[in-house]
Amino acid sequence: MNDEPDRTEGEGGASDADERVIDANERVNEAESADEKESTFLVTHAEADSAVLKDVHDGQVHTLRSNPGLDVDDAVEATIAPDPPMEVTYRVLEVTERRRLAIEESEEPPTVHERELAAETPTGELAREPRAGVGEVHVLTPPEATTADAVADVLDDREATLSRAARLGVNRVEVRSEPGIVSVRYMP
């Protein structure tokens, strides 16, 4: 014998079927939030109806089923999730920040400080130093005869250079050089 009164749906009690639906919905919501990814992404490809994002922290590439107005070389702080049921494309759930990234070669020579860093760095090595405020300065010391090639490598590896800029939270990359020194300045 049961001491609890029988409830009907009209009396405000949830039926077993309602509870099963609520439980199933909670599991779906938990699964969706578990698959969500919040990160900083570089837009590597963009068309009117799709875009490709590269996570600048883990290198994973995500194809979006639609383009929410992103352009190549944008850095976005976003939350994405896979599209059901196949989960091969992604959708953007939220964009919290979007900034345009640029990379350019400057005609200016490296600064005095960058030359000092280069003098302390063996040929063929890299020195990194935080900038005052935001960003970093990377000083490469290629052999003098290959300085132009080193500059070309930095500019040609656009995706890696801009991914680093996005990771550092800056908008601009400036490359300066003189024989035996290449400075890559990651700046706001």
mmCIF file of N, CA, C and O in Angstrom, residues 22-104:
data_model
loop_
_atom_site.group_PDB
_atom_site.id
_atom_site.type_symbol
_atom_site.label_atom_id
_atom_site.label_comp_id
_atom_site.label_asym_id
_atom_site.label_seq_id
_atom_site.Cartn_x
_atom_site.Cartn_y
_atom_site.Cartn_z
ATOM 1 N N ILE A 22 12.385 15.494 -19.949
ATOM 2 C CA ILE A 22 13.245 16.467 -19.273
ATOM 3 C C ILE A 22 14.644 15.888 -19.118
ATOM 4 O O ILE A 22 15.642 16.552 -19.402
ATOM 5 N N ASP A 23 14.759 14.630 -18.680
ATOM 6 C CA ASP A 23 16.063 13.986 -18.529
ATOM 7 C C ASP A 23 16.801 13.917 -19.859
ATOM 8 O O ASP A 23 17.998 14.181 -19.933
ATOM 9 N N ALA A 24 16.107 13.565 -20.931
ATOM 10 C CA ALA A 24 16.738 13.474 -22.260
ATOM 11 C C ALA A 24 17.220 14.848 -22.704
ATOM 12 O O ALA A 24 18.325 14.982 -23.233
ATOM 13 N N ASN A 25 16.413 15.889 -22.491
ATOM 14 C CA ASN A 25 16.819 17.247 -22.865
ATOM 15 C C ASN A 25 18.033 17.700 -22.064
ATOM 16 O O ASN A 25 18.922 18.351 -22.595
ATOM 17 N N GLU A 26 18.079 17.367 -20.771
ATOM 18 C CA GLU A 26 19.234 17.733 -19.955
ATOM 19 C C GLU A 26 20.492 17.046 -20.462
ATOM 20 O O GLU A 26 21.559 17.642 -20.515
ATOM 21 N N ARG A 27 20.372 15.762 -20.851
ATOM 22 C CA ARG A 27 21.535 15.048 -21.386
ATOM 23 C C ARG A 27 22.007 15.662 -22.692
ATOM 24 O O ARG A 27 23.199 15.803 -22.927
ATOM 25 N N VAL A 28 21.070 16.067 -23.571
ATOM 26 C CA VAL A 28 21.437 16.713 -24.836
ATOM 27 C C VAL A 28 22.138 18.034 -24.552
ATOM 28 O O VAL A 28 23.184 18.338 -25.131
ATOM 29 N N ASN A 29 21.591 18.847 -23.637
ATOM 30 C CA ASN A 29 22.219 20.128 -23.299
ATOM 31 C C ASN A 29 23.607 19.925 -22.701
ATOM 32 O O ASN A 29 24.536 20.669 -23.006
ATOM 33 N N GLU A 30 23.767 18.916 -21.835
ATOM 34 C CA GLU A 30 25.080 18.636 -21.258
ATOM 35 C C GLU A 30 26.059 18.211 -22.342
ATOM 36 O O GLU A 30 27.215 18.623 -22.348
ATOM 37 N N ALA A 31 25.608 17.365 -23.284
ATOM 38 C CA ALA A 31 26.483 16.905 -24.369
ATOM 39 C C ALA A 31 26.883 18.067 -25.259
ATOM 40 O O ALA A 31 28.043 18.182 -25.666
ATOM 41 N N GLU A 32 25.930 18.963 -25.559
ATOM 42 C CA GLU A 32 26.256 20.117 -26.396
ATOM 43 C C GLU A 32 27.277 21.011 -25.710
ATOM 44 O O GLU A 32 28.235 21.449 -26.321
ATOM 45 N N SER A 33 27.091 21.286 -24.418
ATOM 46 C CA SER A 33 28.037 22.167 -23.738
ATOM 47 C C SER A 33 29.396 21.493 -23.577
ATOM 48 O O SER A 33 30.415 22.168 -23.575
ATOM 49 N N ALA A 34 29.428 20.162 -23.495
ATOM 50 C CA ALA A 34 30.706 19.456 -23.406
ATOM 51 C C ALA A 34 31.472 19.548 -24.720
ATOM 52 O O ALA A 34 32.696 19.532 -24.726
ATOM 53 N N ASP A 35 30.751 19.646 -25.851
ATOM 54 C CA ASP A 35 31.387 19.729 -27.158
ATOM 55 C C ASP A 35 31.736 21.161 -27.547
ATOM 56 O O ASP A 35 32.443 21.379 -28.523
ATOM 57 N N GLU A 36 31.234 22.138 -26.812
ATOM 58 C CA GLU A 36 31.539 23.537 -27.118
ATOM 59 C C GLU A 36 33.018 23.792 -26.899
ATOM 60 O O GLU A 36 33.642 23.197 -26.030
ATOM 61 N N LYS A 37 33.554 24.693 -27.712
ATOM 62 C CA LYS A 37 34.968 25.036 -27.587
ATOM 63 C C LYS A 37 35.083 26.547 -27.581
ATOM 64 O O LYS A 37 34.633 27.216 -28.503
ATOM 65 N N GLU A 38 35.699 27.062 -26.538
ATOM 66 C CA GLU A 38 35.935 28.499 -26.432
ATOM 67 C C GLU A 38 37.433 28.721 -26.591
ATOM 68 O O GLU A 38 38.236 28.129 -25.877
ATOM 69 N N SER A 39 37.808 29.566 -27.557
ATOM 70 C CA SER A 39 39.223 29.773 -27.810
ATOM 71 C C SER A 39 39.431 31.020 -28.655
ATOM 72 O O SER A 39 38.492 31.747 -28.971
ATOM 73 N N THR A 40 40.684 31.235 -29.038
ATOM 74 C CA THR A 40 41.044 32.276 -29.991
ATOM 75 C C THR A 40 41.313 31.577 -31.313
ATOM 76 O O THR A 40 42.056 30.596 -31.361
ATOM 77 N N PHE A 41 40.701 32.096 -32.374
ATOM 78 C CA PHE A 41 40.811 31.477 -33.686
ATOM 79 C C PHE A 41 41.320 32.492 -34.702
ATOM 80 O O PHE A 41 41.008 33.675 -34.625
ATOM 81 N N LEU A 42 42.070 31.995 -35.678
ATOM 82 C CA LEU A 42 42.476 32.779 -36.837
ATOM 83 C C LEU A 42 41.620 32.319 -38.000
ATOM 84 O O LEU A 42 41.496 31.115 -38.247
ATOM 85 N N VAL A 43 41.019 33.262 -38.720
ATOM 86 C CA VAL A 43 40.232 32.917 -39.907
ATOM 87 C C VAL A 43 41.217 32.725 -41.054
ATOM 88 O O VAL A 43 41.888 33.666 -41.477
ATOM 89 N N THR A 44 41.330 31.483 -41.535
ATOM 90 C CA THR A 44 42.297 31.173 -42.586
ATOM 91 C C THR A 44 41.672 31.131 -43.970
ATOM 92 O O THR A 44 42.375 31.199 -44.972
ATOM 93 N N HIS A 45 40.344 31.006 -44.030
ATOM 94 C CA HIS A 45 39.638 30.974 -45.312
ATOM 95 C C HIS A 45 38.229 31.493 -45.054
ATOM 96 O O HIS A 45 37.621 31.143 -44.045
ATOM 97 N N ALA A 46 37.719 32.303 -45.961
ATOM 98 C CA ALA A 46 36.361 32.831 -45.797
ATOM 99 C C ALA A 46 35.702 33.009 -47.142
ATOM 100 O O ALA A 46 36.301 33.535 -48.085
ATOM 101 N N GLU A 47 34.485 32.535 -47.234
ATOM 102 C CA GLU A 47 33.612 32.759 -48.383
ATOM 103 C C GLU A 47 32.296 33.275 -47.834
ATOM 104 O O GLU A 47 32.093 33.312 -46.622
ATOM 105 N N ALA A 48 31.399 33.635 -48.714
ATOM 106 C CA ALA A 48 30.118 34.182 -48.269
ATOM 107 C C ALA A 48 29.343 33.189 -47.409
ATOM 108 O O ALA A 48 28.669 33.577 -46.454
ATOM 109 N N ASP A 49 29.456 31.891 -47.726
ATOM 110 C CA ASP A 49 28.636 30.903 -47.034
ATOM 111 C C ASP A 49 29.410 29.951 -46.122
ATOM 112 O O ASP A 49 28.828 29.027 -45.561
ATOM 113 N N SER A 50 30.702 30.154 -45.934
ATOM 114 C CA SER A 50 31.466 29.297 -45.021
ATOM 115 C C SER A 50 32.772 29.990 -44.631
ATOM 116 O O SER A 50 33.162 30.980 -45.243
ATOM 117 N N ALA A 51 33.419 29.424 -43.632
ATOM 118 C CA ALA A 51 34.718 29.953 -43.189
ATOM 119 C C ALA A 51 35.484 28.823 -42.509
ATOM 120 O O ALA A 51 34.899 27.835 -42.075
ATOM 121 N N VAL A 52 36.786 28.990 -42.444
ATOM 122 C CA VAL A 52 37.643 28.016 -41.763
ATOM 123 C C VAL A 52 38.386 28.746 -40.653
ATOM 124 O O VAL A 52 38.999 29.788 -40.884
ATOM 125 N N LEU A 53 38.309 28.173 -39.446
ATOM 126 C CA LEU A 53 38.964 28.741 -38.280
ATOM 127 C C LEU A 53 40.068 27.807 -37.814
ATOM 128 O O LEU A 53 39.878 26.596 -37.771
ATOM 129 N N LYS A 54 41.204 28.394 -37.433
ATOM 130 C CA LYS A 54 42.294 27.622 -36.842
ATOM 131 C C LYS A 54 42.450 28.065 -35.399
ATOM 132 O O LYS A 54 42.639 29.256 -35.134
ATOM 133 N N ASP A 55 42.360 27.120 -34.477
ATOM 134 C CA ASP A 55 42.570 27.421 -33.070
ATOM 135 C C ASP A 55 44.051 27.751 -32.892
ATOM 136 O O ASP A 55 44.916 26.935 -33.207
ATOM 137 N N VAL A 56 44.362 28.948 -32.408
ATOM 138 C CA VAL A 56 45.758 29.383 -32.331
ATOM 139 C C VAL A 56 46.497 28.757 -31.145
ATOM 140 O O VAL A 56 47.711 28.910 -31.042
ATOM 141 N N HIS A 57 45.776 28.037 -30.288
ATOM 142 C CA HIS A 57 46.414 27.391 -29.145
ATOM 143 C C HIS A 57 46.749 25.931 -29.423
ATOM 144 O O HIS A 57 47.822 25.464 -29.050
ATOM 145 N N ASP A 58 45.831 25.199 -30.062
ATOM 146 C CA ASP A 58 46.091 23.771 -30.294
ATOM 147 C C ASP A 58 46.256 23.412 -31.767
ATOM 148 O O ASP A 58 46.536 22.269 -32.099
ATOM 149 N N GLY A 59 46.068 24.385 -32.672
ATOM 150 C CA GLY A 59 46.264 24.147 -34.098
ATOM 151 C C GLY A 59 45.121 23.426 -34.796
ATOM 152 O O GLY A 59 45.169 23.213 -36.007
ATOM 153 N N GLN A 60 44.068 23.066 -34.074
ATOM 154 C CA GLN A 60 42.951 22.348 -34.674
ATOM 155 C C GLN A 60 42.198 23.264 -35.640
ATOM 156 O O GLN A 60 42.020 24.459 -35.382
ATOM 157 N N VAL A 61 41.760 22.687 -36.750
ATOM 158 C CA VAL A 61 41.064 23.438 -37.795
ATOM 159 C C VAL A 61 39.581 23.079 -37.748
ATOM 160 O O VAL A 61 39.217 21.903 -37.636
ATOM 161 N N HIS A 62 38.709 24.098 -37.853
ATOM 162 C CA HIS A 62 37.259 23.919 -37.776
ATOM 163 C C HIS A 62 36.612 24.606 -38.973
ATOM 164 O O HIS A 62 36.807 25.805 -39.174
ATOM 165 N N THR A 63 35.833 23.855 -39.738
ATOM 166 C CA THR A 63 35.094 24.414 -40.873
ATOM 167 C C THR A 63 33.709 24.823 -40.399
ATOM 168 O O THR A 63 32.987 24.012 -39.810
ATOM 169 N N LEU A 64 33.353 26.074 -40.652
ATOM 170 C CA LEU A 64 32.027 26.571 -40.269
ATOM 171 C C LEU A 64 31.041 26.306 -41.399
ATOM 172 O O LEU A 64 31.371 26.496 -42.569
ATOM 173 N N ARG A 65 29.820 25.914 -41.045
ATOM 174 C CA ARG A 65 28.792 25.657 -42.061
ATOM 175 C C ARG A 65 28.265 26.948 -42.672
ATOM 176 O O ARG A 65 27.707 26.956 -43.760
ATOM 177 N N SER A 66 28.449 28.056 -41.945
ATOM 178 C CA SER A 66 28.051 29.362 -42.475
ATOM 179 C C SER A 66 29.063 30.390 -41.974
ATOM 180 O O SER A 66 29.771 30.152 -41.003
ATOM 181 N N ASN A 67 29.111 31.507 -42.653
ATOM 182 C CA ASN A 67 30.051 32.554 -42.272
ATOM 183 C C ASN A 67 29.293 33.690 -41.600
ATOM 184 O O ASN A 67 28.488 34.364 -42.241
ATOM 185 N N PRO A 68 29.560 33.931 -40.311
ATOM 186 C CA PRO A 68 28.865 35.012 -39.607
ATOM 187 C C PRO A 68 29.503 36.384 -39.842
ATOM 188 O O PRO A 68 29.496 37.239 -38.948
ATOM 189 N N GLY A 69 30.084 36.605 -41.029
ATOM 190 C CA GLY A 69 30.671 37.906 -41.346
ATOM 191 C C GLY A 69 32.156 38.000 -41.081
ATOM 192 O O GLY A 69 32.677 39.103 -40.929
ATOM 193 N N LEU A 70 32.849 36.884 -41.053
ATOM 194 C CA LEU A 70 34.287 36.874 -40.790
ATOM 195 C C LEU A 70 35.081 37.015 -42.078
ATOM 196 O O LEU A 70 34.628 36.610 -43.142
ATOM 197 N N ASP A 71 36.283 37.590 -41.959
ATOM 198 C CA ASP A 71 37.184 37.760 -43.100
ATOM 199 C C ASP A 71 38.508 37.065 -42.817
ATOM 200 O O ASP A 71 38.897 36.907 -41.655
ATOM 201 N N VAL A 72 39.208 36.688 -43.884
ATOM 202 C CA VAL A 72 40.537 36.098 -43.739
ATOM 203 C C VAL A 72 41.418 37.072 -42.955
ATOM 204 O O VAL A 72 41.331 38.288 -43.135
ATOM 205 N N ASP A 73 42.240 36.537 -42.080
ATOM 206 C CA ASP A 73 43.160 37.273 -41.210
ATOM 207 C C ASP A 73 42.470 37.950 -40.031
ATOM 208 O O ASP A 73 43.104 38.737 -39.317
ATOM 209 N N ASP A 74 41.205 37.632 -39.772
ATOM 210 C CA ASP A 74 40.559 38.077 -38.542
ATOM 211 C C ASP A 74 40.993 37.160 -37.413
ATOM 212 O O ASP A 74 41.161 35.949 -37.610
ATOM 213 N N ALA A 75 41.172 37.718 -36.239
ATOM 214 C CA ALA A 75 41.340 36.931 -35.021
ATOM 215 C C ALA A 75 40.037 37.079 -34.250
ATOM 216 O O ALA A 75 39.528 38.196 -34.100
ATOM 217 N N VAL A 76 39.472 35.954 -33.809
ATOM 218 C CA VAL A 76 38.209 36.002 -33.084
ATOM 219 C C VAL A 76 38.315 35.203 -31.792
ATOM 220 O O VAL A 76 38.885 34.117 -31.771
ATOM 221 N N GLU A 77 37.803 35.801 -30.742
ATOM 222 C CA GLU A 77 37.603 35.089 -29.479
ATOM 223 C C GLU A 77 36.172 34.604 -29.591
ATOM 224 O O GLU A 77 35.244 35.415 -29.665
ATOM 225 N N ALA A 78 35.989 33.280 -29.638
ATOM 226 C CA ALA A 78 34.651 32.762 -29.917
ATOM 227 C C ALA A 78 34.403 31.432 -29.222
ATOM 228 O O ALA A 78 35.336 30.754 -28.791
ATOM 229 N N THR A 79 33.115 31.099 -29.170
ATOM 230 C CA THR A 79 32.687 29.780 -28.724
ATOM 231 C C THR A 79 32.027 29.126 -29.915
ATOM 232 O O THR A 79 31.140 29.712 -30.544
ATOM 233 N N ILE A 80 32.491 27.908 -30.247
ATOM 234 C CA ILE A 80 31.932 27.162 -31.370
ATOM 235 C C ILE A 80 31.450 25.806 -30.874
ATOM 236 O O ILE A 80 31.837 25.355 -29.793
ATOM 237 N N ALA A 81 30.613 25.155 -31.679
ATOM 238 C CA ALA A 81 30.122 23.817 -31.352
ATOM 239 C C ALA A 81 29.891 23.059 -32.645
ATOM 240 O O ALA A 81 29.564 23.661 -33.681
ATOM 241 N N PRO A 82 30.043 21.731 -32.603
ATOM 242 C CA PRO A 82 29.811 20.939 -33.816
ATOM 243 C C PRO A 82 28.332 20.935 -34.188
ATOM 244 O O PRO A 82 27.462 21.001 -33.322
ATOM 245 N N ASP A 83 28.081 20.853 -35.494
ATOM 246 C CA ASP A 83 26.714 20.762 -36.003
ATOM 247 C C ASP A 83 26.234 19.323 -35.940
ATOM 248 O O ASP A 83 26.899 18.431 -36.472
ATOM 249 N N PRO A 84 25.088 19.083 -35.324
ATOM 250 C CA PRO A 84 24.546 17.732 -35.344
ATOM 251 C C PRO A 84 23.941 17.449 -36.722
ATOM 252 O O PRO A 84 23.651 18.390 -37.445
ATOM 253 N N PRO A 85 23.727 16.271 -37.150
ATOM 254 C CA PRO A 85 24.037 15.041 -36.427
ATOM 255 C C PRO A 85 25.439 14.507 -36.742
ATOM 256 O O PRO A 85 25.994 13.735 -35.999
ATOM 257 N N MET A 86 26.036 14.931 -37.856
ATOM 258 C CA MET A 86 27.307 14.341 -38.290
ATOM 259 C C MET A 86 28.511 14.963 -37.579
ATOM 260 O O MET A 86 29.561 14.351 -37.516
ATOM 261 N N GLU A 87 28.392 16.202 -37.121
ATOM 262 C CA GLU A 87 29.439 16.904 -36.384
ATOM 263 C C GLU A 87 30.746 17.050 -37.165
ATOM 264 O O GLU A 87 31.824 16.942 -36.622
ATOM 265 N N VAL A 88 30.612 17.293 -38.488
ATOM 266 C CA VAL A 88 31.808 17.540 -39.303
ATOM 267 C C VAL A 88 32.025 19.023 -39.556
ATOM 268 O O VAL A 88 33.128 19.443 -39.865
ATOM 269 N N THR A 89 30.973 19.811 -39.426
ATOM 270 C CA THR A 89 31.102 21.261 -39.517
ATOM 271 C C THR A 89 30.719 21.849 -38.158
ATOM 272 O O THR A 89 30.162 21.167 -37.308
ATOM 273 N N TYR A 90 31.029 23.134 -38.011
ATOM 274 C CA TYR A 90 30.795 23.813 -36.738
ATOM 275 C C TYR A 90 29.926 25.035 -36.947
ATOM 276 O O TYR A 90 29.797 25.543 -38.062
ATOM 277 N N ARG A 91 29.378 25.517 -35.855
ATOM 278 C CA ARG A 91 28.635 26.772 -35.863
ATOM 279 C C ARG A 91 29.201 27.664 -34.763
ATOM 280 O O ARG A 91 29.705 27.166 -33.755
ATOM 281 N N VAL A 92 29.131 28.953 -34.975
ATOM 282 C CA VAL A 92 29.598 29.913 -33.981
ATOM 283 C C VAL A 92 28.446 30.198 -33.024
ATOM 284 O O VAL A 92 27.375 30.622 -33.449
ATOM 285 N N LEU A 93 28.686 29.959 -31.743
ATOM 286 C CA LEU A 93 27.666 30.242 -30.737
ATOM 287 C C LEU A 93 27.765 31.678 -30.247
ATOM 288 O O LEU A 93 26.758 32.318 -29.982
ATOM 289 N N GLU A 94 29.014 32.165 -30.124
ATOM 290 C CA GLU A 94 29.212 33.526 -29.627
ATOM 291 C C GLU A 94 30.590 34.022 -30.048
ATOM 292 O O GLU A 94 31.565 33.278 -30.004
ATOM 293 N N VAL A 95 30.645 35.277 -30.456
ATOM 294 C CA VAL A 95 31.919 35.952 -30.710
ATOM 295 C C VAL A 95 32.034 37.052 -29.667
ATOM 296 O O VAL A 95 31.194 37.946 -29.606
ATOM 297 N N THR A 96 33.085 36.965 -28.825
ATOM 298 C CA THR A 96 33.245 37.971 -27.778
ATOM 299 C C THR A 96 34.199 39.085 -28.197
ATOM 300 O O THR A 96 34.150 40.173 -27.643
ATOM 301 N N GLU A 97 35.070 38.778 -29.170
ATOM 302 C CA GLU A 97 35.982 39.814 -29.681
ATOM 303 C C GLU A 97 36.387 39.439 -31.095
ATOM 304 O O GLU A 97 36.562 38.277 -31.416
ATOM 305 N N ARG A 98 36.530 40.470 -31.909
ATOM 306 C CA ARG A 98 37.001 40.274 -33.279
ATOM 307 C C ARG A 98 37.950 41.415 -33.610
ATOM 308 O O ARG A 98 37.646 42.575 -33.340
ATOM 309 N N ARG A 99 39.115 41.058 -34.157
ATOM 310 C CA ARG A 99 40.055 42.097 -34.555
ATOM 311 C C ARG A 99 40.746 41.689 -35.838
ATOM 312 O O ARG A 99 40.969 40.526 -36.099
ATOM 313 N N ARG A 100 41.086 42.665 -36.614
ATOM 314 C CA ARG A 100 41.768 42.460 -37.887
ATOM 315 C C ARG A 100 43.266 42.403 -37.631
ATOM 316 O O ARG A 100 43.815 43.247 -36.911
ATOM 317 N N LEU A 101 43.949 41.422 -38.222
ATOM 318 C CA LEU A 101 45.396 41.289 -38.080
ATOM 319 C C LEU A 101 46.077 41.714 -39.371
ATOM 320 O O LEU A 101 45.549 41.495 -40.460
ATOM 321 N N ALA A 102 47.254 42.302 -39.235
ATOM 322 C CA ALA A 102 48.010 42.738 -40.412
ATOM 323 C C ALA A 102 49.476 42.405 -40.205
ATOM 324 O O ALA A 102 49.983 42.429 -39.084
ATOM 325 N N ILE A 103 50.150 42.117 -41.312
ATOM 326 C CA ILE A 103 51.585 41.862 -41.285
ATOM 327 C C ILE A 103 52.200 42.704 -42.395
ATOM 328 O O ILE A 103 51.664 42.782 -43.502
ATOM 329 N N GLU A 104 53.318 43.362 -42.077
ATOM 330 C CA GLU A 104 53.953 44.219 -43.077
ATOM 331 C C GLU A 104 55.462 44.247 -42.882
ATOM 332 O O GLU A 104 55.972 44.057 -41.777
#
